[in-house]
Each structure stands twice: as C-alpha cells, then as structure tokens.
Coordinates of C-alpha atoms in Angstrom, one line a residue:
V1 CA -96.9 27.1 -68.1
T2 CA -98.7 25.5 -65.2
P3 CA -98.1 26.9 -61.7
F4 CA -97.1 24.3 -59.2
R5 CA -96.4 26.1 -56.0
I6 CA -95.2 29.4 -54.4
V7 CA -91.5 29.0 -53.7
E8 CA -90.8 32.4 -52.1
A9 CA -93.2 35.2 -50.9
A10 CA -92.6 38.6 -49.4
D11 CA -94.5 41.9 -49.4
H12 CA -93.1 43.0 -52.7
H13 CA -91.5 39.8 -54.2
L14 CA -93.0 36.5 -55.4
V15 CA -91.4 33.4 -56.9
V16 CA -93.5 30.6 -58.4
L17 CA -92.4 27.1 -59.5
V18 CA -94.0 26.3 -62.8
H19 CA -93.9 23.5 -65.4
S20 CA -93.8 24.1 -69.1
E21 CA -95.2 21.3 -71.3
K22 CA -93.9 22.8 -74.5
M23 CA -90.3 22.9 -73.1
N24 CA -90.8 19.8 -70.9
G25 CA -89.1 21.4 -67.9
W26 CA -89.4 23.2 -64.6
F27 CA -88.8 26.9 -64.1
K28 CA -89.0 29.6 -61.4
I29 CA -90.7 32.8 -62.4
G30 CA -90.1 35.7 -60.1
F31 CA -92.0 39.0 -59.8
R32 CA -91.0 42.2 -58.0
V33 CA -93.1 45.3 -57.5
E34 CA -92.5 48.8 -56.2
E35 CA -92.7 49.3 -52.4
D36 CA -95.2 52.2 -52.7
D37 CA -98.6 52.7 -54.3
P38 CA -99.3 52.0 -57.2
F39 CA -97.0 49.0 -56.8
R40 CA -95.9 48.9 -60.4
L41 CA -94.2 45.7 -61.6
T42 CA -90.4 46.4 -61.8
Q43 CA -88.9 43.0 -62.6
V44 CA -89.8 39.6 -64.0
S45 CA -87.2 36.8 -63.9
I46 CA -87.3 33.3 -65.4
E47 CA -84.7 30.6 -64.6
P48 CA -84.5 26.9 -65.0
A49 CA -85.4 25.0 -61.8
A50 CA -85.2 21.5 -60.4
G51 CA -88.5 19.6 -60.2
P52 CA -90.6 19.5 -57.0
E53 CA -89.0 16.3 -55.9
A54 CA -85.6 18.0 -55.6
E55 CA -87.2 21.0 -53.9
V56 CA -88.9 18.9 -51.3
D57 CA -85.8 16.7 -50.7
V58 CA -84.0 19.6 -49.0
Y59 CA -86.4 19.3 -46.1
E60 CA -86.7 15.5 -46.0
N61 CA -84.5 12.9 -44.2
W62 CA -82.1 15.4 -42.7
S63 CA -80.0 13.8 -40.0
D64 CA -79.6 16.6 -37.6
L65 CA -80.0 20.4 -37.4
G66 CA -76.5 21.1 -38.9
D67 CA -77.4 18.9 -41.9
L68 CA -80.7 20.7 -42.4
L69 CA -79.0 24.1 -42.2
Q70 CA -76.3 23.1 -44.7
R71 CA -78.9 21.9 -47.1
V72 CA -80.6 25.3 -46.8
C73 CA -77.4 27.1 -47.5
D74 CA -76.7 24.9 -50.5
K75 CA -80.2 25.3 -51.9
T76 CA -80.7 29.0 -51.3
G77 CA -77.3 30.5 -51.7
I78 CA -77.5 32.2 -48.3
P79 CA -73.9 32.2 -47.0
S80 CA -74.7 31.2 -43.4
V81 CA -77.7 30.1 -41.4
A82 CA -78.0 29.4 -37.7
A83 CA -81.0 28.1 -35.7
A84 CA -82.1 26.7 -32.4
L85 CA -85.1 24.9 -31.0
V86 CA -86.3 25.6 -27.5
E87 CA -88.6 23.1 -25.9
H88 CA -90.0 22.6 -22.4
G89 CA -87.5 24.8 -20.6
E90 CA -84.3 24.1 -22.4
I91 CA -82.4 24.6 -25.7
R92 CA -83.0 21.2 -27.3
E93 CA -81.2 21.7 -30.6
I94 CA -78.8 24.3 -31.9
G95 CA -76.7 24.5 -35.0
V96 CA -75.0 26.7 -37.7
A97 CA -73.8 26.1 -41.2
G98 CA -72.2 27.9 -44.0
K99 CA -69.5 30.6 -44.4
R100 CA -68.9 34.0 -42.8
R101 CA -68.8 35.6 -46.2
V102 CA -70.0 34.3 -49.6
D103 CA -66.5 34.7 -51.2
G104 CA -64.5 33.3 -48.3
E105 CA -63.5 30.0 -46.8
E106 CA -64.0 30.6 -43.1
E107 CA -66.9 28.6 -41.7
T108 CA -69.3 30.3 -39.4
A109 CA -68.8 29.2 -35.7
L110 CA -71.7 28.6 -33.3
S111 CA -70.3 31.4 -31.1
D112 CA -70.4 33.9 -34.0
P113 CA -72.9 36.8 -33.6
F114 CA -75.5 37.7 -36.2
H115 CA -77.0 41.2 -36.5
V116 CA -80.7 40.9 -35.5
G117 CA -82.1 44.3 -36.5
S118 CA -85.5 45.0 -35.1
L119 CA -85.2 42.2 -32.5
A120 CA -83.6 45.0 -30.5
K121 CA -87.2 46.2 -29.9
P122 CA -88.4 43.3 -27.7
M123 CA -85.0 43.5 -25.9
T124 CA -85.5 47.2 -25.3
A125 CA -89.0 46.5 -24.0
T126 CA -87.6 43.8 -21.7
L127 CA -85.0 46.3 -20.4
I128 CA -87.7 48.9 -19.6
A129 CA -89.9 46.2 -17.9
R130 CA -87.1 45.5 -15.5
L131 CA -86.9 49.2 -14.5
V132 CA -90.7 49.4 -14.2
E133 CA -90.6 46.4 -11.8
R134 CA -88.0 48.2 -9.6
G135 CA -90.1 51.4 -9.6
R136 CA -87.6 53.4 -11.5
I137 CA -90.1 54.4 -14.1
S138 CA -93.8 53.6 -14.9
W139 CA -95.7 52.3 -17.9
D140 CA -97.8 55.5 -17.6
T141 CA -94.7 57.8 -17.5
S142 CA -95.4 60.2 -20.4
I143 CA -93.1 62.0 -22.8
G144 CA -94.1 65.3 -21.0
D145 CA -93.1 63.9 -17.6
V146 CA -89.5 63.5 -18.7
L147 CA -89.1 66.1 -21.5
A148 CA -91.3 68.8 -20.0
S149 CA -88.7 71.5 -20.9
R150 CA -88.4 70.4 -24.5
E151 CA -90.2 72.0 -27.4
M152 CA -92.6 69.5 -29.0
Q153 CA -96.0 69.2 -30.5
E154 CA -98.4 69.5 -27.6
V155 CA -100.2 66.3 -28.7
Y156 CA -97.2 64.2 -27.7
D157 CA -97.1 65.5 -24.1
A158 CA -99.4 62.7 -22.7
V159 CA -98.1 59.8 -24.8
T160 CA -97.0 57.1 -22.4
L161 CA -94.1 54.7 -22.3
E162 CA -96.4 51.8 -22.9
Q163 CA -98.0 53.4 -25.9
L164 CA -94.6 54.0 -27.4
L165 CA -93.6 50.4 -27.0
Q166 CA -97.0 49.3 -28.5
H167 CA -96.4 51.6 -31.6
R168 CA -99.5 53.6 -30.6
G169 CA -97.9 56.9 -29.7
G170 CA -98.7 58.5 -33.1
I171 CA -95.0 58.9 -33.8
Q172 CA -94.0 59.2 -37.4
P173 CA -92.4 55.9 -38.6
H174 CA -88.9 56.9 -39.7
V175 CA -88.4 53.4 -41.1
T176 CA -86.3 54.5 -44.0
F177 CA -83.9 57.4 -44.6
T178 CA -82.2 58.8 -47.7
P179 CA -78.4 58.5 -47.7
D180 CA -78.1 62.2 -47.0
E181 CA -80.5 62.0 -44.0
E182 CA -78.7 59.0 -42.6
A183 CA -75.3 60.6 -42.9
R184 CA -76.5 63.8 -41.3
L185 CA -78.2 62.0 -38.4
A186 CA -75.3 59.6 -37.9
A187 CA -73.0 62.7 -37.6
L188 CA -75.0 64.4 -34.9
P189 CA -72.6 65.6 -32.2
G190 CA -72.2 64.3 -28.7
S191 CA -72.5 61.0 -27.0
P192 CA -74.9 58.3 -28.3
A193 CA -77.6 59.4 -25.7
E194 CA -77.1 63.1 -26.8
Q195 CA -77.4 62.0 -30.5
R196 CA -80.7 60.3 -29.7
G197 CA -81.9 63.4 -27.9
A198 CA -81.1 65.6 -30.9
F199 CA -82.9 63.1 -33.2
I200 CA -86.1 62.9 -31.1
R201 CA -86.3 66.7 -30.9
E202 CA -86.7 66.6 -34.6
V203 CA -89.3 63.8 -34.4
L204 CA -91.4 65.5 -31.7
A205 CA -91.5 68.7 -33.8
E206 CA -93.4 66.8 -36.5
Q207 CA -97.1 66.4 -36.9
P208 CA -98.3 62.9 -35.6
A209 CA -98.9 60.1 -38.0
A210 CA -102.2 59.5 -36.2
P211 CA -103.9 60.7 -33.0
P212 CA -101.9 59.1 -30.2
G213 CA -103.4 56.1 -28.5
R214 CA -105.9 55.2 -31.3
E215 CA -104.0 53.4 -34.0
F216 CA -101.1 51.1 -34.6
H217 CA -98.3 52.8 -36.5
Y218 CA -95.0 50.9 -36.6
S219 CA -92.4 53.5 -35.6
I220 CA -88.6 53.0 -35.2
A221 CA -88.5 56.6 -33.7
G222 CA -91.1 55.6 -31.1
Y223 CA -88.7 53.0 -29.6
V224 CA -85.8 55.5 -29.7
I225 CA -88.0 57.9 -27.7
A226 CA -88.9 55.2 -25.2
A227 CA -85.2 54.3 -24.7
H228 CA -84.2 57.9 -24.4
L229 CA -86.8 58.5 -21.6
V230 CA -85.3 55.7 -19.7
E231 CA -81.7 56.7 -20.1
L232 CA -82.5 60.2 -19.0
R233 CA -84.2 58.9 -15.9
E234 CA -81.4 56.5 -15.1
G235 CA -78.5 58.7 -16.0
K236 CA -77.0 55.9 -18.1
P237 CA -76.9 55.4 -21.8
W238 CA -79.1 52.7 -23.4
E239 CA -76.0 50.8 -24.5
E240 CA -75.0 50.3 -20.8
L241 CA -78.5 49.6 -19.6
I242 CA -79.2 46.9 -22.2
R243 CA -76.0 45.1 -21.3
E244 CA -76.7 45.3 -17.5
E245 CA -80.4 44.5 -17.6
V246 CA -80.7 42.0 -20.5
F247 CA -77.5 40.7 -22.1
E248 CA -75.6 39.8 -18.9
P249 CA -78.4 38.5 -16.7
L250 CA -79.7 36.2 -19.5
G251 CA -76.1 35.1 -20.4
M252 CA -76.5 36.0 -24.1
P253 CA -73.3 35.0 -25.9
G254 CA -72.0 37.4 -28.5
A255 CA -74.5 40.1 -27.5
G256 CA -73.4 43.7 -28.3
I257 CA -74.1 46.7 -30.5
G258 CA -73.3 47.1 -34.2
W259 CA -72.2 44.9 -37.1
P260 CA -70.6 41.5 -36.2
A261 CA -67.6 41.9 -38.4
T262 CA -65.6 45.1 -38.0
R263 CA -62.1 46.3 -38.8
E264 CA -61.0 45.6 -35.2
H265 CA -62.7 42.2 -35.2
P266 CA -63.0 40.8 -38.7
D267 CA -63.4 37.2 -37.6
A268 CA -67.2 37.2 -37.7
P269 CA -70.0 36.9 -40.2
Y270 CA -70.3 39.6 -42.8
G271 CA -73.6 41.0 -44.0
H272 CA -74.7 40.6 -47.6
F273 CA -76.8 42.8 -49.9
G274 CA -79.0 41.5 -52.7
V275 CA -80.6 38.2 -53.5
P276 CA -78.7 35.0 -54.0
P277 CA -76.9 34.1 -56.2
E278 CA -76.1 37.8 -56.8
L279 CA -74.9 38.8 -53.3
R280 CA -72.6 41.7 -52.4
V281 CA -70.5 41.6 -49.3
Q282 CA -70.9 44.3 -46.8
E283 CA -67.3 45.5 -46.4
L284 CA -65.6 46.2 -43.1
G285 CA -66.1 49.8 -41.9
S286 CA -69.4 50.3 -43.7
P287 CA -71.7 52.7 -41.9
G288 CA -73.8 51.2 -39.1
L289 CA -77.4 52.3 -38.2
G290 CA -76.1 55.2 -36.2
S291 CA -76.4 55.6 -32.4
F292 CA -79.6 57.6 -32.9
L293 CA -81.4 54.3 -34.0
A294 CA -79.6 51.7 -31.9
P295 CA -82.4 50.9 -29.4
A296 CA -84.7 50.0 -32.2
G297 CA -82.4 47.9 -34.4
D298 CA -78.7 47.7 -33.8
V299 CA -78.1 44.6 -31.8
K300 CA -75.9 41.6 -32.6
V301 CA -76.0 38.2 -30.8
A302 CA -75.0 34.6 -31.3
V303 CA -77.8 32.1 -31.9
E304 CA -77.5 30.7 -28.4
G305 CA -78.0 34.1 -27.0
L306 CA -81.1 34.6 -29.1
A307 CA -82.4 31.2 -28.0
R308 CA -81.8 32.1 -24.3
F309 CA -83.8 35.3 -24.9
A310 CA -86.6 33.3 -26.4
L311 CA -86.5 30.8 -23.6
F312 CA -86.8 33.5 -21.0
H313 CA -89.9 34.9 -22.6
L314 CA -91.4 31.4 -23.1
E315 CA -90.9 30.6 -19.4
G316 CA -92.5 33.8 -18.3
L317 CA -95.5 33.2 -20.5
A318 CA -95.8 29.8 -18.8
G319 CA -95.9 31.5 -15.4
R320 CA -92.4 30.8 -14.5
G321 CA -90.9 34.2 -13.9
S322 CA -87.2 34.7 -13.4
L323 CA -85.6 38.0 -14.5
L324 CA -89.1 39.4 -14.6
E325 CA -92.3 38.4 -12.8
A326 CA -94.5 36.2 -15.0
E327 CA -97.2 38.9 -14.8
T328 CA -94.8 41.5 -16.3
V329 CA -93.8 39.1 -19.1
R330 CA -97.5 38.5 -19.9
R331 CA -98.1 42.3 -20.1
L332 CA -95.2 42.6 -22.6
H333 CA -97.0 40.0 -24.7
S334 CA -100.6 41.4 -24.4
P335 CA -101.9 43.8 -27.1
P336 CA -104.3 46.5 -26.0
E337 CA -107.8 45.4 -25.2
G338 CA -110.1 45.3 -28.1
E339 CA -107.3 45.3 -30.6
A340 CA -108.6 44.1 -34.0
G341 CA -106.7 42.2 -36.6
E342 CA -105.0 38.8 -36.8
Q343 CA -101.6 40.1 -35.8
P344 CA -101.9 42.8 -33.1
Y345 CA -98.8 44.2 -31.6
A346 CA -98.0 44.1 -27.9
M347 CA -94.7 45.5 -26.5
G348 CA -92.0 44.2 -28.9
W349 CA -94.1 41.2 -30.1
M350 CA -96.5 40.5 -32.8
V351 CA -99.3 38.2 -31.5
E352 CA -101.1 35.8 -33.8
R353 CA -104.2 34.8 -31.8
G354 CA -105.4 31.3 -32.0
D355 CA -107.1 29.0 -29.5
E356 CA -105.0 26.0 -30.3
D357 CA -101.6 27.5 -31.1
P358 CA -101.1 31.2 -30.6
V359 CA -97.8 32.6 -32.0
H360 CA -95.7 35.4 -30.6
W361 CA -93.0 36.6 -32.9
H362 CA -90.7 39.3 -34.2
A363 CA -88.3 39.5 -37.1
G364 CA -85.4 41.8 -37.7
S365 CA -83.2 43.0 -40.6
A366 CA -81.1 46.1 -41.2
G367 CA -80.6 45.1 -44.8
T368 CA -77.7 42.7 -44.7
F369 CA -78.7 40.2 -42.0
F370 CA -82.1 38.6 -41.1
A371 CA -83.3 37.1 -37.8
L372 CA -86.6 35.6 -36.6
V373 CA -87.9 34.6 -33.1
E374 CA -91.1 32.7 -32.9
L375 CA -92.7 31.5 -29.6
H376 CA -95.5 28.9 -29.3
P377 CA -96.5 29.2 -25.6
V378 CA -99.2 26.5 -25.6
R379 CA -96.8 24.0 -27.0
G380 CA -93.9 25.2 -24.8
M381 CA -91.7 25.6 -27.9
A382 CA -89.8 28.4 -29.7
V383 CA -87.5 28.6 -32.7
V384 CA -84.9 31.2 -33.5
V385 CA -83.2 31.6 -36.9
A386 CA -80.5 34.0 -38.1
M387 CA -78.8 34.5 -41.5
N388 CA -76.0 36.7 -42.8
S389 CA -78.1 37.9 -45.8
G390 CA -80.8 40.5 -45.9
A391 CA -82.7 39.2 -48.9
P392 CA -86.5 39.8 -48.7
T393 CA -87.1 36.1 -49.4
N394 CA -85.4 35.1 -46.2
L395 CA -88.6 35.1 -44.1
T396 CA -89.9 32.3 -46.3
V397 CA -86.7 30.3 -45.8
A398 CA -86.8 30.9 -42.0
K399 CA -90.4 29.8 -41.8
Q400 CA -89.6 26.6 -43.6
I401 CA -86.8 25.8 -41.1
L402 CA -89.1 26.7 -38.3
N403 CA -91.8 24.4 -39.6
E404 CA -89.3 21.5 -39.8
L405 CA -88.2 22.0 -36.2
L406 CA -91.7 22.3 -34.9
E407 CA -93.2 19.3 -36.6
P408 CA -94.1 16.5 -34.1

C-alpha cells in the first residue's frame, strides 16, 4: 500500500489513508497503542475508504456553518457537533448539527448544553482572578496560609495559588482513577466543599510529583485545591461562586454543573463512549465526575456560552477589560518567565508562542463529550467547538473545523 495522508491523529491513536494498487482501492489503516510505556501496539484496523476527493469534499463548498457541521456529523459518525466563530468583538457565526443521541431522532438545539470537561479549569482561574482583583485573596496566597491547621507534607506549605493554577505546585496528577477509587471518592460524606476538603487531605499527604515551583505537572487535584482555598476564604462553595462570578456576569447560556442529560432533564445531548461507528450511549443517571473533581472538569454550557467566554478573554488580551482588568486577563494568559517548550501553560491556557499568530487554547473531555476553545489574539479571532462524543480522534476533527472557520 502507498500512504496518502494522516486522517486522524491523537497521542495513542493514528489513522492513515492509503491506496492499494493490487486491490485498486482506498483504505484506512488504524493503529492504537497502550497509554503507558512501553506503548505496545494493541489494535490494527483496516477498512475500505472513499478516495481523497471524497474526503476533501466534506470541507469544500459548504454553504454555511450549519451545513459544514452536518457534513462533519455525516462523515465522522459523531452524533452532534456545535461550533462558533468569534471575530473582532462579536460572535460572527454559530451553529449546531446532528442528534442528541446516536440512536435517537431528536435534533440538537443551539441552546443545548455540552459537557466541556477540563475547560472548567480556565473558568475556575477566571473566577479566582475576579476575587484577586477585589482583594479577597492573592496570587501569592499559599496552601499553608489557608490550611495551616491541616496535616500535609511540609513541602506544600508555601505552594501559592498562582502555582496551583499553572500546574507548578508539585501536586500529584490524579488524572485517572480506578472504578473503586472513583466510587469511594464520589461517596465521601458532606457537602461538595466538604468532599473536596476530604479529597485534598489525601492529596496533600502524598509525596510531591516534583519539587514545587520548578516543573510543569498537569494536575487535576491542583485545581481542586485552588478552588477549595477560595471557597474556604469566601465561605461559599465553588458551585455558587462560579455561577456568581463567571456564568451569570458573562451571560453564558446553559452553563451549569454535571452532565447535560439527566433523569430530571432528559431533553439534552447525551454523551457517547467509544469511536464511531461503534458508539455507546451514556445512559441517564450514570455517575458524574463527583463533586470532589468539579472545579477541574465538571461544567456544561451551550456553544453560545462557550463563545462568550472566549470573546471575553479575547477582548481582555486586546486591552479591552470588562469583567476583569486587561492586565489581569494578560496575567492569566502569561506562562512563567523563562518557560521553555512550544506550548507552555499559563493559568488555564496552553500558549503556543509565535510572532505572527500565537495561539491560546484549552481542550476538555470527561470521556463522553469533547470541547475545544482556541484564541488567536493577533488576528482578533477565536473558535469554539463542542461534540457529544469523547472519541480520542475528536481533536483532529475539531481542528479541521477550526481551520475552515479561520481561513481568510
């Protein structure tokens, strides 16, 4: 076979479009490897495919955003896709296509929320920035300042709020949990804030992943600690604070906590496990992330709300502060001085440096949905994309949509 191009690419998954002269046809060959060293090959798949002309046609001559998104749904098998383009201070285009669930008939509405996973992190950072501006807490407030009476490893005592939001607090990642661990933590007694307190007591008893302040180590637990410090200082749970300080002031439709579709409110997009065309619906009442993780990854919002959040940050980076001073927004988007690497992390944002077109972005998925926000400050543009499928290949699809909307 002769490789033609990469169709999908993720950390542990690759699909290549190839042509076979012997069989006179096109095929997709997929490879999947383990997520941990030594990254052994676990799956190879081969399936017939349309030629490159058909592949390209999906992204050519689309009439409007709704048409583009419907073509993406038809091509990829993702049940529903929503997107919006922000340009020069306003939401220029917004659209949604597809179904709320893969085996249903209800079409997804523009007002329907999508689960956005780790996009909760830049929202939590924005909430904290508002409180910093009002003098309620400081970027230099340390874990020890707030939790002085708690038992913890001494090394964490001086870790600051800013370091936690930059993933430089040395906190263990806690990115994945076994089913038993998840069930135990989700069943912690007390209010959501009390559950978070119990969780971080366990986290702060652990040895650090690295010396605090020196290295980037992505940590879900670090954001939970940051949120808990704030809710202790304010005497309000994070769920109330994020609504008062971010969702309501920015007018973010559909913004809330938890899965979009629930037993009480089933008329919303359902999440989906697996890779199309073999998708499994996330049934109503399935366990959520648990209150102990909410500030790091348990937010839902409609695509318009996600676009308004992107617009707010884009305007701040342009020097037009509103909910926050422009200087504060720039600080949220500024990695530590001397940070090496092509994609250093600021506070809730990855920053791809580049003189002509730097990119600030974050993606989120809790396994059954996927969302992406990408800002292009120099161009005054941003794109947001949300899907009700958590397939690892969705980042590639979202990037293609984004490229189409950003093309001049």
